[in-house]
Amino acid sequence: MSKGHPQPAFVLVRPQMGENIGAAARAMWNFGLDRMRIVAPRDGWPNQRAVAMASGAGRLLDEAMLVDDTAAALEDCHYVFATTARMRGMTKPVYTPEEAMRVAAKKIGAGEKVAVLFGPERAGLENDDIAKANAIINVPVNPEFASLNLGQCVLLTAYEWQRNRIEVAPVRDEMAGTVVAEQIEIEKLAEHYEQRLGDAGFFFPVGKEESMKLNLRNMWSRLPLTRADVQMLHGVMRQMVRWKERG
């Protein structure tokens, strides 16, 4: 198995379709996970449909642990989560995927081995499988359509793992090769527009000139302008003046 960063093992219990196994592998690799364990796949193993669906994540399938039953997949684990859309009348802590992966990260950081069980496509995990888990992961889905595709459930859980593993800003600006404009550049832009708008008679009536200029200055300060934005706005005004002079 891979010797990458510490992470939970994702255990696919009796998966039925090779395509779903491949989709799960692809979802795991999207978020840097590569510990897959497969319990008694219905269509045997290896499975070419799984390989085709995995696309660039085929290595996960090559390195996957193949076992005959759920107990064997969990032998070396200290803590186990079971994903299920339905409560089975068992007394266990129930986590959202986000909180479950936060708990998993803490336990793995303390040296424990953690696994997450995912059930077969048709009916999900059986009670015997869930009974082996320490806690349940329950996704807050539409109660009238609670069934998640195997690959989707793996993707959702893997995403939450990645969010807990690295610090991801909820909002960020992509600068696309430019930088935020400096105050002096905003000042020059404001002066350029005030001069040209004044020439065009924009500041009318005279008694409102100062308040109109103040409103413009406030507008420039509110805009998150980049240096490229400032250059473009200068160009817009220069071109409009040229066009007017040609007319």
PDB file of C-alpha atoms in Angstrom:
ATOM      1  CA  MET A   1       0.000   0.000   0.000  1.00  0.00           C
ATOM      2  CA  SER A   2       0.970   3.655  -0.503  1.00  0.00           C
ATOM      3  CA  LYS A   3       3.102   5.305   2.189  1.00  0.00           C
ATOM      4  CA  GLY A   4       1.520   8.775   1.784  1.00  0.00           C
ATOM      5  CA  HIS A   5       0.100  11.013   4.457  1.00  0.00           C
ATOM      6  CA  PRO A   6      -1.925   9.478   7.330  1.00  0.00           C
ATOM      7  CA  GLN A   7      -5.551   9.061   6.330  1.00  0.00           C
ATOM      8  CA  PRO A   8      -8.646   6.910   6.873  1.00  0.00           C
ATOM      9  CA  ALA A   9      -9.217   3.700   4.948  1.00  0.00           C
ATOM     10  CA  PHE A  10     -12.352   3.720   2.807  1.00  0.00           C
ATOM     11  CA  VAL A  11     -13.979   0.275   2.875  1.00  0.00           C
ATOM     12  CA  LEU A  12     -16.425  -0.643   0.092  1.00  0.00           C
ATOM     13  CA  VAL A  13     -18.617  -3.423   1.457  1.00  0.00           C
ATOM     14  CA  ARG A  14     -19.939  -5.854  -1.193  1.00  0.00           C
ATOM     15  CA  PRO A  15     -20.000  -3.304  -4.017  1.00  0.00           C
ATOM     16  CA  GLN A  16     -22.129  -4.481  -6.911  1.00  0.00           C
ATOM     17  CA  MET A  17     -20.938  -2.620 -10.006  1.00  0.00           C
ATOM     18  CA  GLY A  18     -17.392  -2.175 -11.195  1.00  0.00           C
ATOM     19  CA  GLU A  19     -18.252   1.300 -12.474  1.00  0.00           C
ATOM     20  CA  ASN A  20     -19.146   2.407  -8.950  1.00  0.00           C
ATOM     21  CA  ILE A  21     -15.899   1.050  -7.548  1.00  0.00           C
ATOM     22  CA  GLY A  22     -14.029   2.996 -10.211  1.00  0.00           C
ATOM     23  CA  ALA A  23     -16.023   6.140  -9.466  1.00  0.00           C
ATOM     24  CA  ALA A  24     -15.205   5.744  -5.766  1.00  0.00           C
ATOM     25  CA  ALA A  25     -11.496   5.407  -6.566  1.00  0.00           C
ATOM     26  CA  ARG A  26     -11.602   8.509  -8.712  1.00  0.00           C
ATOM     27  CA  ALA A  27     -13.432  10.451  -5.989  1.00  0.00           C
ATOM     28  CA  MET A  28     -10.883   9.379  -3.387  1.00  0.00           C
ATOM     29  CA  TRP A  29      -7.941  10.410  -5.531  1.00  0.00           C
ATOM     30  CA  ASN A  30      -9.554  13.801  -6.252  1.00  0.00           C
ATOM     31  CA  PHE A  31      -8.995  14.558  -2.557  1.00  0.00           C
ATOM     32  CA  GLY A  32      -5.674  12.812  -1.998  1.00  0.00           C
ATOM     33  CA  LEU A  33      -6.943   9.547  -0.498  1.00  0.00           C
ATOM     34  CA  ASP A  34      -5.535   6.215  -1.635  1.00  0.00           C
ATOM     35  CA  ARG A  35      -6.397   3.597   1.037  1.00  0.00           C
ATOM     36  CA  MET A  36      -9.213   1.545  -0.486  1.00  0.00           C
ATOM     37  CA  ARG A  37     -10.388  -1.788   0.885  1.00  0.00           C
ATOM     38  CA  ILE A  38     -12.925  -3.905  -1.003  1.00  0.00           C
ATOM     39  CA  VAL A  39     -15.113  -6.520   0.662  1.00  0.00           C
ATOM     40  CA  ALA A  40     -16.462  -9.332  -1.533  1.00  0.00           C
ATOM     41  CA  PRO A  41     -17.225  -7.425  -4.751  1.00  0.00           C
ATOM     42  CA  ARG A  42     -20.236  -9.007  -6.477  1.00  0.00           C
ATOM     43  CA  ASP A  43     -18.670  -9.245  -9.946  1.00  0.00           C
ATOM     44  CA  GLY A  44     -15.271 -10.504  -8.824  1.00  0.00           C
ATOM     45  CA  TRP A  45     -11.857  -8.868  -8.887  1.00  0.00           C
ATOM     46  CA  PRO A  46     -10.031  -7.440 -10.786  1.00  0.00           C
ATOM     47  CA  ASN A  47     -12.813  -5.665 -12.674  1.00  0.00           C
ATOM     48  CA  GLN A  48     -12.118  -3.956 -15.997  1.00  0.00           C
ATOM     49  CA  ARG A  49     -15.176  -1.713 -15.709  1.00  0.00           C
ATOM     50  CA  ALA A  50     -13.784  -0.374 -12.450  1.00  0.00           C
ATOM     51  CA  VAL A  51     -10.436   0.318 -14.094  1.00  0.00           C
ATOM     52  CA  ALA A  52     -12.072   2.144 -17.000  1.00  0.00           C
ATOM     53  CA  MET A  53     -14.195   4.304 -14.713  1.00  0.00           C
ATOM     54  CA  ALA A  54     -11.282   5.105 -12.385  1.00  0.00           C
ATOM     55  CA  SER A  55      -9.485   6.879 -15.236  1.00  0.00           C
ATOM     56  CA  GLY A  56      -6.257   8.292 -13.758  1.00  0.00           C
ATOM     57  CA  ALA A  57      -6.902   6.753 -10.339  1.00  0.00           C
ATOM     58  CA  GLY A  58      -6.230   3.158 -11.400  1.00  0.00           C
ATOM     59  CA  ARG A  59      -3.343   2.885  -8.948  1.00  0.00           C
ATOM     60  CA  LEU A  60      -5.821   2.868  -6.069  1.00  0.00           C
ATOM     61  CA  LEU A  61      -7.443  -0.233  -7.512  1.00  0.00           C
ATOM     62  CA  ASP A  62      -4.070  -1.919  -8.054  1.00  0.00           C
ATOM     63  CA  GLU A  63      -3.171  -1.327  -4.407  1.00  0.00           C
ATOM     64  CA  ALA A  64      -6.632  -1.961  -2.923  1.00  0.00           C
ATOM     65  CA  MET A  65      -6.938  -4.539  -0.151  1.00  0.00           C
ATOM     66  CA  LEU A  66      -9.338  -7.326  -1.194  1.00  0.00           C
ATOM     67  CA  VAL A  67     -10.981  -9.293   1.634  1.00  0.00           C
ATOM     68  CA  ASP A  68     -13.854 -11.744   2.018  1.00  0.00           C
ATOM     69  CA  ASP A  69     -15.773 -10.088   4.854  1.00  0.00           C
ATOM     70  CA  THR A  70     -16.128  -6.811   6.725  1.00  0.00           C
ATOM     71  CA  ALA A  71     -14.408  -8.060   9.858  1.00  0.00           C
ATOM     72  CA  ALA A  72     -11.252  -8.834   7.880  1.00  0.00           C
ATOM     73  CA  ALA A  73     -11.231  -5.316   6.415  1.00  0.00           C
ATOM     74  CA  LEU A  74     -11.283  -3.795   9.899  1.00  0.00           C
ATOM     75  CA  GLU A  75      -8.808  -6.002  11.771  1.00  0.00           C
ATOM     76  CA  ASP A  76      -6.137  -3.312  12.214  1.00  0.00           C
ATOM     77  CA  CYS A  77      -8.513  -0.386  12.833  1.00  0.00           C
ATOM     78  CA  HIS A  78      -9.076   1.420  16.128  1.00  0.00           C
ATOM     79  CA  TYR A  79     -12.172   3.389  15.154  1.00  0.00           C
ATOM     80  CA  VAL A  80     -14.798   2.765  12.461  1.00  0.00           C
ATOM     81  CA  PHE A  81     -17.518   4.933  10.921  1.00  0.00           C
ATOM     82  CA  ALA A  82     -20.453   3.427   9.008  1.00  0.00           C
ATOM     83  CA  THR A  83     -22.239   5.523   6.397  1.00  0.00           C
ATOM     84  CA  THR A  84     -25.996   5.012   6.291  1.00  0.00           C
ATOM     85  CA  ALA A  85     -29.003   7.079   5.276  1.00  0.00           C
ATOM     86  CA  ARG A  86     -31.293   5.321   7.764  1.00  0.00           C
ATOM     87  CA  MET A  87     -31.058   4.957  11.502  1.00  0.00           C
ATOM     88  CA  ARG A  88     -31.146   1.256  12.399  1.00  0.00           C
ATOM     89  CA  GLY A  89     -32.255   1.473  16.035  1.00  0.00           C
ATOM     90  CA  MET A  90     -28.675   1.145  17.275  1.00  0.00           C
ATOM     91  CA  THR A  91     -27.263   3.268  20.057  1.00  0.00           C
ATOM     92  CA  LYS A  92     -24.267   4.964  18.452  1.00  0.00           C
ATOM     93  CA  PRO A  93     -23.054   8.523  18.028  1.00  0.00           C
ATOM     94  CA  VAL A  94     -24.284   9.970  14.717  1.00  0.00           C
ATOM     95  CA  TYR A  95     -22.111  12.494  12.881  1.00  0.00           C
ATOM     96  CA  THR A  96     -22.443  14.642   9.814  1.00  0.00           C
ATOM     97  CA  PRO A  97     -19.688  13.926   7.254  1.00  0.00           C
ATOM     98  CA  GLU A  98     -17.975  17.178   8.216  1.00  0.00           C
ATOM     99  CA  GLU A  99     -17.835  16.405  11.938  1.00  0.00           C
ATOM    100  CA  ALA A 100     -16.974  12.750  11.336  1.00  0.00           C
ATOM    101  CA  MET A 101     -13.901  13.677   9.315  1.00  0.00           C
ATOM    102  CA  ARG A 102     -12.905  16.192  11.981  1.00  0.00           C
ATOM    103  CA  VAL A 103     -13.033  13.402  14.553  1.00  0.00           C
ATOM    104  CA  ALA A 104     -11.170  11.093  12.157  1.00  0.00           C
ATOM    105  CA  ALA A 105      -8.399  13.645  11.660  1.00  0.00           C
ATOM    106  CA  LYS A 106      -7.974  14.039  15.404  1.00  0.00           C
ATOM    107  CA  LYS A 107      -7.810  10.286  16.005  1.00  0.00           C
ATOM    108  CA  ILE A 108      -5.422   9.686  13.116  1.00  0.00           C
ATOM    109  CA  GLY A 109      -3.236  12.513  14.392  1.00  0.00           C
ATOM    110  CA  ALA A 110      -3.050  10.632  17.707  1.00  0.00           C
ATOM    111  CA  GLY A 111      -1.791   7.512  15.911  1.00  0.00           C
ATOM    112  CA  GLU A 112      -5.064   5.586  15.571  1.00  0.00           C
ATOM    113  CA  LYS A 113      -6.216   3.836  12.406  1.00  0.00           C
ATOM    114  CA  VAL A 114      -9.658   4.887  11.206  1.00  0.00           C
ATOM    115  CA  ALA A 115     -11.935   3.293   8.614  1.00  0.00           C
ATOM    116  CA  VAL A 116     -15.145   4.404   6.907  1.00  0.00           C
ATOM    117  CA  LEU A 117     -17.618   1.761   5.704  1.00  0.00           C
ATOM    118  CA  PHE A 118     -19.669   2.296   2.539  1.00  0.00           C
ATOM    119  CA  GLY A 119     -22.456  -0.144   1.728  1.00  0.00           C
ATOM    120  CA  PRO A 120     -23.566  -1.807  -1.509  1.00  0.00           C
ATOM    121  CA  GLU A 121     -25.597   0.195  -3.983  1.00  0.00           C
ATOM    122  CA  ARG A 122     -28.941  -1.558  -3.687  1.00  0.00           C
ATOM    123  CA  ALA A 123     -29.677  -1.407   0.047  1.00  0.00           C
ATOM    124  CA  GLY A 124     -26.640   0.007   1.839  1.00  0.00           C
ATOM    125  CA  LEU A 125     -24.892  -1.524   4.818  1.00  0.00           C
ATOM    126  CA  GLU A 126     -26.544  -4.387   6.670  1.00  0.00           C
ATOM    127  CA  ASN A 127     -27.054  -4.288  10.424  1.00  0.00           C
ATOM    128  CA  ASP A 128     -24.213  -6.766  10.971  1.00  0.00           C
ATOM    129  CA  ASP A 129     -21.836  -4.341   9.232  1.00  0.00           C
ATOM    130  CA  ILE A 130     -23.092  -1.301  11.142  1.00  0.00           C
ATOM    131  CA  ALA A 131     -22.791  -3.201  14.417  1.00  0.00           C
ATOM    132  CA  LYS A 132     -19.014  -3.364  13.848  1.00  0.00           C
ATOM    133  CA  ALA A 133     -18.765   0.426  13.673  1.00  0.00           C
ATOM    134  CA  ASN A 134     -18.140   2.803  16.553  1.00  0.00           C
ATOM    135  CA  ALA A 135     -20.198   5.607  15.030  1.00  0.00           C
ATOM    136  CA  ILE A 136     -22.484   6.452  12.144  1.00  0.00           C
ATOM    137  CA  ILE A 137     -22.123   9.047   9.413  1.00  0.00           C
ATOM    138  CA  ASN A 138     -25.524  10.310   8.359  1.00  0.00           C
ATOM    139  CA  VAL A 139     -25.825  12.676   5.410  1.00  0.00           C
ATOM    140  CA  PRO A 140     -28.647  15.248   5.714  1.00  0.00           C
ATOM    141  CA  VAL A 141     -30.340  14.400   2.421  1.00  0.00           C
ATOM    142  CA  ASN A 142     -33.885  14.697   1.109  1.00  0.00           C
ATOM    143  CA  PRO A 143     -35.885  12.216   3.252  1.00  0.00           C
ATOM    144  CA  GLU A 144     -38.052  11.403   0.236  1.00  0.00           C
ATOM    145  CA  PHE A 145     -34.974  10.398  -1.775  1.00  0.00           C
ATOM    146  CA  ALA A 146     -32.318   9.420   0.722  1.00  0.00           C
ATOM    147  CA  SER A 147     -30.274   6.974  -1.376  1.00  0.00           C
ATOM    148  CA  LEU A 148     -26.833   8.194  -2.395  1.00  0.00           C
ATOM    149  CA  ASN A 149     -24.828   6.600  -5.189  1.00  0.00           C
ATOM    150  CA  LEU A 150     -21.702   4.865  -3.851  1.00  0.00           C
ATOM    151  CA  GLY A 151     -19.344   7.157  -5.745  1.00  0.00           C
ATOM    152  CA  GLN A 152     -21.246  10.237  -4.559  1.00  0.00           C
ATOM    153  CA  CYS A 153     -21.104   9.169  -0.930  1.00  0.00           C
ATOM    154  CA  VAL A 154     -17.367   8.504  -1.178  1.00  0.00           C
ATOM    155  CA  LEU A 155     -16.846  11.867  -2.893  1.00  0.00           C
ATOM    156  CA  LEU A 156     -18.770  13.727  -0.187  1.00  0.00           C
ATOM    157  CA  THR A 157     -16.828  12.084   2.636  1.00  0.00           C
ATOM    158  CA  ALA A 158     -13.468  12.506   0.888  1.00  0.00           C
ATOM    159  CA  TYR A 159     -14.183  16.196   0.350  1.00  0.00           C
ATOM    160  CA  GLU A 160     -14.875  16.688   4.036  1.00  0.00           C
ATOM    161  CA  TRP A 161     -11.655  14.857   4.876  1.00  0.00           C
ATOM    162  CA  GLN A 162      -9.685  17.189   2.629  1.00  0.00           C
ATOM    163  CA  ARG A 163     -11.331  20.240   4.201  1.00  0.00           C
ATOM    164  CA  ASN A 164     -10.160  19.086   7.621  1.00  0.00           C
ATOM    165  CA  ARG A 165      -6.676  18.147   6.449  1.00  0.00           C
ATOM    166  CA  ILE A 166      -5.761  21.481   4.902  1.00  0.00           C
ATOM    167  CA  GLU A 167      -6.803  25.048   5.599  1.00  0.00           C
ATOM    168  CA  VAL A 168      -9.090  26.119   2.760  1.00  0.00           C
ATOM    169  CA  ALA A 169     -10.271  29.718   2.619  1.00  0.00           C
ATOM    170  CA  PRO A 170     -14.048  29.893   2.087  1.00  0.00           C
ATOM    171  CA  VAL A 171     -13.494  32.763  -0.389  1.00  0.00           C
ATOM    172  CA  ARG A 172     -10.381  33.732  -2.293  1.00  0.00           C
ATOM    173  CA  ASP A 173      -9.556  36.048  -5.160  1.00  0.00           C
ATOM    174  CA  GLU A 174      -7.778  34.669  -8.202  1.00  0.00           C
ATOM    175  CA  MET A 175      -5.541  37.511  -9.395  1.00  0.00           C
ATOM    176  CA  ALA A 176      -4.893  35.995 -12.869  1.00  0.00           C
ATOM    177  CA  GLY A 177      -1.344  37.305 -13.134  1.00  0.00           C
ATOM    178  CA  THR A 178      -2.017  40.829 -11.858  1.00  0.00           C
ATOM    179  CA  VAL A 179      -1.872  42.539  -8.463  1.00  0.00           C
ATOM    180  CA  VAL A 180      -4.165  44.732  -6.378  1.00  0.00           C
ATOM    181  CA  ALA A 181      -3.907  48.390  -7.377  1.00  0.00           C
ATOM    182  CA  GLU A 182      -2.041  50.728  -5.018  1.00  0.00           C
ATOM    183  CA  GLN A 183      -3.697  53.815  -3.579  1.00  0.00           C
ATOM    184  CA  ILE A 184      -1.642  56.130  -5.783  1.00  0.00           C
ATOM    185  CA  GLU A 185      -2.947  54.310  -8.861  1.00  0.00           C
ATOM    186  CA  ILE A 186      -6.553  54.693  -7.684  1.00  0.00           C
ATOM    187  CA  GLU A 187      -5.876  58.384  -7.014  1.00  0.00           C
ATOM    188  CA  LYS A 188      -4.520  58.926 -10.538  1.00  0.00           C
ATOM    189  CA  LEU A 189      -7.527  57.121 -11.993  1.00  0.00           C
ATOM    190  CA  ALA A 190      -9.922  59.312 -10.006  1.00  0.00           C
ATOM    191  CA  GLU A 191      -8.114  62.467 -11.160  1.00  0.00           C
ATOM    192  CA  HIS A 192      -8.220  61.291 -14.786  1.00  0.00           C
ATOM    193  CA  TYR A 193     -11.978  60.710 -14.666  1.00  0.00           C
ATOM    194  CA  GLU A 194     -12.697  63.927 -12.779  1.00  0.00           C
ATOM    195  CA  GLN A 195     -10.749  65.948 -15.348  1.00  0.00           C
ATOM    196  CA  ARG A 196     -12.389  64.369 -18.380  1.00  0.00           C
ATOM    197  CA  LEU A 197     -15.868  64.347 -16.882  1.00  0.00           C
ATOM    198  CA  GLY A 198     -15.409  67.977 -15.955  1.00  0.00           C
ATOM    199  CA  ASP A 199     -14.440  68.791 -19.552  1.00  0.00           C
ATOM    200  CA  ALA A 200     -17.608  67.009 -20.687  1.00  0.00           C
ATOM    201  CA  GLY A 201     -19.811  69.047 -18.348  1.00  0.00           C
ATOM    202  CA  PHE A 202     -20.740  66.074 -16.192  1.00  0.00           C
ATOM    203  CA  PHE A 203     -20.535  67.950 -12.876  1.00  0.00           C
ATOM    204  CA  PHE A 204     -23.759  69.933 -13.078  1.00  0.00           C
ATOM    205  CA  PRO A 205     -25.152  71.958 -11.502  1.00  0.00           C
ATOM    206  CA  VAL A 206     -22.073  73.726 -10.161  1.00  0.00           C
ATOM    207  CA  GLY A 207     -23.261  73.618  -6.577  1.00  0.00           C
ATOM    208  CA  LYS A 208     -23.206  69.817  -6.593  1.00  0.00           C
ATOM    209  CA  GLU A 209     -19.744  69.385  -8.115  1.00  0.00           C
ATOM    210  CA  GLU A 210     -17.952  68.576  -4.866  1.00  0.00           C
ATOM    211  CA  SER A 211     -20.539  66.053  -3.670  1.00  0.00           C
ATOM    212  CA  MET A 212     -20.533  64.339  -7.079  1.00  0.00           C
ATOM    213  CA  LYS A 213     -16.742  64.067  -7.000  1.00  0.00           C
ATOM    214  CA  LEU A 214     -16.932  62.690  -3.465  1.00  0.00           C
ATOM    215  CA  ASN A 215     -19.417  60.032  -4.588  1.00  0.00           C
ATOM    216  CA  LEU A 216     -17.074  59.052  -7.415  1.00  0.00           C
ATOM    217  CA  ARG A 217     -14.137  58.788  -5.005  1.00  0.00           C
ATOM    218  CA  ASN A 218     -16.215  56.584  -2.712  1.00  0.00           C
ATOM    219  CA  MET A 219     -17.129  54.386  -5.666  1.00  0.00           C
ATOM    220  CA  TRP A 220     -13.482  53.895  -6.647  1.00  0.00           C
ATOM    221  CA  SER A 221     -12.553  53.024  -3.050  1.00  0.00           C
ATOM    222  CA  ARG A 222     -15.282  50.389  -2.811  1.00  0.00           C
ATOM    223  CA  LEU A 223     -14.190  48.594  -5.975  1.00  0.00           C
ATOM    224  CA  PRO A 224     -11.531  45.854  -5.480  1.00  0.00           C
ATOM    225  CA  LEU A 225      -9.528  47.112  -8.459  1.00  0.00           C
ATOM    226  CA  THR A 226      -6.417  45.402  -9.765  1.00  0.00           C
ATOM    227  CA  ARG A 227      -3.613  47.159 -11.607  1.00  0.00           C
ATOM    228  CA  ALA A 228      -4.951  45.679 -14.850  1.00  0.00           C
ATOM    229  CA  ASP A 229      -8.434  47.065 -14.055  1.00  0.00           C
ATOM    230  CA  VAL A 230      -6.993  50.552 -13.547  1.00  0.00           C
ATOM    231  CA  GLN A 231      -5.090  50.407 -16.819  1.00  0.00           C
ATOM    232  CA  MET A 232      -8.201  49.292 -18.671  1.00  0.00           C
ATOM    233  CA  LEU A 233     -10.340  52.070 -17.168  1.00  0.00           C
ATOM    234  CA  HIS A 234      -7.735  54.660 -18.169  1.00  0.00           C
ATOM    235  CA  GLY A 235      -7.841  53.190 -21.665  1.00  0.00           C
ATOM    236  CA  VAL A 236     -11.637  53.321 -21.782  1.00  0.00           C
ATOM    237  CA  MET A 237     -11.665  57.026 -20.954  1.00  0.00           C
ATOM    238  CA  ARG A 238      -8.824  57.866 -23.373  1.00  0.00           C
ATOM    239  CA  GLN A 239     -10.593  56.063 -26.202  1.00  0.00           C
ATOM    240  CA  MET A 240     -13.908  57.818 -25.515  1.00  0.00           C
ATOM    241  CA  VAL A 241     -12.152  61.199 -25.593  1.00  0.00           C
ATOM    242  CA  ARG A 242     -10.438  60.311 -28.891  1.00  0.00           C
ATOM    243  CA  TRP A 243     -13.754  59.189 -30.361  1.00  0.00           C
ATOM    244  CA  LYS A 244     -15.400  62.465 -29.308  1.00  0.00           C
ATOM    245  CA  GLU A 245     -12.542  64.533 -30.766  1.00  0.00           C
ATOM    246  CA  ARG A 246     -12.751  62.657 -34.079  1.00  0.00           C
ATOM    247  CA  GLY A 247     -16.455  63.414 -34.239  1.00  0.00           C
TER     248      GLY A 247
END
